[in-house]
Coordinates of C-alpha atoms in Angstrom, one line a residue:
M1 CA -2.5 -0.8 -11.6
A2 CA 1.1 -1.2 -12.6
E3 CA 3.7 -1.2 -9.8
N4 CA 5.4 2.0 -11.1
D5 CA 2.0 3.8 -11.3
D6 CA 1.0 3.2 -7.6
D7 CA 2.1 6.7 -6.4
R8 CA 0.4 8.6 -9.2
R9 CA -2.0 11.3 -8.1
L10 CA -5.2 10.8 -10.0
G11 CA -7.6 13.4 -8.5
A12 CA -8.4 16.9 -9.6
A13 CA -9.3 20.0 -7.8
P14 CA -13.1 20.7 -7.5
P15 CA -14.4 22.9 -10.4
L16 CA -15.0 26.5 -9.8
V17 CA -18.7 27.4 -9.8
P18 CA -19.5 30.7 -11.6
G19 CA -21.8 33.3 -10.1
P20 CA -24.6 35.0 -11.9
S21 CA -23.6 37.4 -14.6
L22 CA -24.0 41.2 -14.2
E23 CA -26.7 41.2 -16.9
A24 CA -28.7 38.5 -15.1
E25 CA -28.5 40.5 -11.9
E26 CA -29.8 43.7 -13.6
K27 CA -32.7 41.7 -15.1
A28 CA -33.6 40.4 -11.7
M29 CA -33.6 43.8 -10.2
R30 CA -35.9 45.2 -13.0
G31 CA -38.2 42.3 -12.6
G32 CA -39.5 43.4 -9.2
R33 CA -40.7 40.7 -6.7
G34 CA -40.7 37.9 -9.3
G35 CA -37.2 38.8 -10.3
L36 CA -36.0 38.8 -6.7
V37 CA -37.5 35.3 -6.2
A38 CA -35.8 34.0 -9.4
A39 CA -32.5 35.5 -8.3
G40 CA -32.9 33.9 -4.9
V41 CA -33.5 30.5 -6.5
V42 CA -30.5 30.9 -8.7
A43 CA -28.4 31.8 -5.7
V44 CA -29.6 28.8 -3.8
L45 CA -28.8 26.5 -6.7
I46 CA -25.3 28.0 -7.0
I47 CA -24.7 27.4 -3.3
V48 CA -25.9 23.8 -3.5
A49 CA -23.7 23.1 -6.6
A50 CA -20.7 24.6 -4.8
V51 CA -21.3 22.4 -1.7
V52 CA -21.6 19.3 -3.9
A53 CA -18.4 20.1 -5.8
L54 CA -16.6 20.7 -2.5
V55 CA -17.8 17.4 -1.0
M56 CA -16.9 15.5 -4.1
G57 CA -13.5 17.1 -4.1
D58 CA -12.9 16.2 -0.5
D59 CA -13.9 12.6 -1.2
N60 CA -11.4 12.3 -4.1
S61 CA -8.8 13.9 -1.9
A62 CA -9.3 11.2 0.8
Y63 CA -8.8 8.5 -1.8
E64 CA -5.7 10.2 -3.2
T65 CA -4.2 10.7 0.3
L66 CA -4.8 7.0 1.1
G67 CA -3.1 5.9 -2.1
R68 CA -0.1 8.2 -1.6
N69 CA 0.4 7.0 2.0
V70 CA -0.1 3.3 1.3
N71 CA 2.0 3.2 -1.8
G72 CA 4.7 5.4 -0.3
A73 CA 5.0 3.1 2.7
K74 CA 5.0 0.1 0.4
G75 CA 7.8 1.5 -1.7
E76 CA 9.9 2.7 1.2
L77 CA 9.4 -0.2 3.7
F78 CA 8.1 -3.3 1.9
D79 CA 10.1 -3.0 -1.2
G80 CA 13.0 -1.6 0.8
F81 CA 13.0 -4.6 3.0
W82 CA 13.2 -7.1 0.1
H83 CA 15.9 -5.0 -1.6
C84 CA 17.9 -5.1 1.6
T85 CA 17.3 -8.8 2.1
F86 CA 18.4 -9.8 -1.4
Q87 CA 20.9 -6.9 -1.7
N88 CA 19.5 -6.0 -5.2
D89 CA 16.3 -5.6 -7.0
L90 CA 15.2 -9.1 -8.0
D91 CA 12.4 -9.6 -10.4
V92 CA 10.5 -12.1 -8.2
R93 CA 7.3 -13.2 -9.9
S94 CA 6.1 -16.1 -7.9
N95 CA 6.2 -17.9 -4.5
E96 CA 8.6 -20.4 -6.0
D97 CA 11.0 -17.7 -7.2
L98 CA 11.0 -16.1 -3.7
M99 CA 11.6 -19.4 -1.9
R100 CA 14.4 -20.3 -4.3
E101 CA 16.1 -17.0 -3.7
L102 CA 15.8 -17.2 0.1
E103 CA 17.0 -20.8 0.3
Q104 CA 20.0 -20.0 -1.9
R105 CA 21.1 -17.2 0.5
A106 CA 20.4 -19.3 3.6
N107 CA 22.4 -22.2 2.2
R108 CA 25.4 -19.8 1.5
G109 CA 25.2 -17.6 4.6
G110 CA 23.3 -19.7 7.2
K111 CA 23.4 -17.8 10.5
R112 CA 25.1 -14.8 9.0
F113 CA 22.3 -14.4 6.5
G114 CA 19.8 -14.3 9.4
E115 CA 21.9 -11.7 11.2
H116 CA 22.0 -9.5 8.1
V117 CA 18.2 -9.6 7.7
R118 CA 17.6 -9.1 11.4
D119 CA 20.0 -6.2 11.9
D120 CA 19.9 -4.4 8.6
C121 CA 16.5 -5.1 7.0
L122 CA 13.9 -6.2 9.5
P123 CA 13.4 -2.7 11.0
K124 CA 11.8 -1.6 7.7
L125 CA 9.2 -4.5 7.8
T126 CA 8.7 -3.8 11.5
E127 CA 7.8 -0.2 10.8
L128 CA 5.4 -1.0 8.0
E129 CA 2.4 -2.2 10.1
P130 CA 2.3 0.9 12.5
R131 CA 2.7 3.2 9.4
L132 CA -0.4 1.6 7.8
D133 CA -2.3 1.3 11.1
V134 CA -2.5 5.0 11.7
L135 CA -4.1 5.8 8.3
I136 CA -7.8 6.9 8.3
P137 CA -9.3 5.6 5.0
P138 CA -12.7 6.3 3.5
D139 CA -15.2 3.9 5.1
D140 CA -15.5 1.8 1.9
M141 CA -11.7 1.3 1.8
R142 CA -11.3 0.2 5.4
P143 CA -11.6 -3.6 4.6
A144 CA -9.0 -3.4 1.9
L145 CA -6.6 -1.5 4.1
N146 CA -7.2 -4.0 6.9
D147 CA -6.3 -6.8 4.5
V148 CA -2.9 -5.1 3.8
I149 CA -2.3 -4.6 7.5
T150 CA -3.1 -8.3 8.2
A151 CA -0.8 -9.5 5.5
T152 CA 2.0 -7.3 6.8
R153 CA 1.5 -8.7 10.3
D154 CA 1.6 -12.3 9.0
L155 CA 4.7 -11.7 7.0
R156 CA 6.4 -10.1 10.0
G157 CA 5.5 -13.1 12.1
A158 CA 6.8 -15.6 9.5
W159 CA 10.1 -13.8 9.3
S160 CA 10.5 -13.7 13.1
D161 CA 10.1 -17.5 13.2
Y162 CA 12.5 -18.0 10.4
L163 CA 15.2 -15.7 11.9
A164 CA 14.9 -17.5 15.2
Y165 CA 15.5 -20.7 13.4
L166 CA 18.6 -19.3 11.6
D167 CA 19.9 -17.8 14.8
A168 CA 19.8 -21.2 16.6
L169 CA 21.8 -23.0 13.8
E170 CA 24.9 -24.7 15.1
G171 CA 26.0 -26.1 11.7
P172 CA 25.1 -25.8 8.0
Y173 CA 21.7 -24.7 7.0
D174 CA 19.2 -27.6 6.6
E175 CA 17.0 -26.8 3.6
E176 CA 14.5 -29.5 4.4
E177 CA 14.2 -28.4 8.0
G178 CA 13.8 -24.8 7.1
H179 CA 11.4 -25.4 4.2
D180 CA 8.1 -24.9 6.1
R181 CA 9.3 -21.6 7.5
V182 CA 10.2 -20.4 4.0
V183 CA 6.8 -21.4 2.7
R184 CA 5.2 -19.2 5.4
I185 CA 7.3 -16.2 4.3
A186 CA 6.4 -16.8 0.6
R187 CA 2.7 -17.0 1.5
G188 CA 3.0 -13.8 3.5
W189 CA 4.7 -12.1 0.5
F190 CA 2.0 -13.3 -1.9
D191 CA -0.9 -12.2 0.5
F192 CA 0.6 -8.7 0.8
K193 CA 1.0 -8.3 -2.9
H194 CA -2.5 -9.5 -3.5
A195 CA -4.0 -7.2 -0.8
H196 CA -2.0 -4.2 -2.0
K197 CA -3.2 -4.8 -5.6
A198 CA -6.8 -5.1 -4.4
L199 CA -6.6 -1.8 -2.5
N200 CA -5.2 0.0 -5.6
D201 CA -7.9 -1.5 -7.8
G202 CA -10.5 -0.1 -5.4
L203 CA -8.8 3.3 -5.4
R204 CA -8.7 3.3 -9.2
E205 CA -12.5 2.8 -9.4
H206 CA -13.0 6.1 -7.5
L207 CA -10.3 8.2 -9.2
H208 CA -10.7 7.2 -12.8

């Protein structure tokens, strides 16, 4: 699923189930007892079909709702956090790209870069986990949602460690000393992207 298709609503309303025609009802009435039995069978089949359609519609609705909520939170909070951190929409395609961008900004800004992320951007990432944690997914999507939540928590922890390091700087940024912390952030970014894609792949199987 492409990034810009994540918020697409793929479900449809359950189909309307038609009742028996007027002609069929008249024939059933003329048919006496046998006609009444046949009409009763038809009515039961109609009710069963309606219930099945309603249940299937509810199932699809649950998957659609999960997709809207997860992808909405991802766009607003995950993507919003990185846009704030980099102060533009970078086309980051790999861990190496992400690490390079972070280290360039830390080299230029040092402690000030950390203050910017902590004060202006981190609240978005902090809000992401509780936003996901309150969702109630269909049972078969719970493991995929848990993977997204775990990746969010790990990424938040990696950033907390890195920001504490930047805040303690008393001189220029030391790229070698900060490298392992940047690696943790890049791994958290990758794990989140991977978990988010896996969840959307699972949703697509139900909605297509």
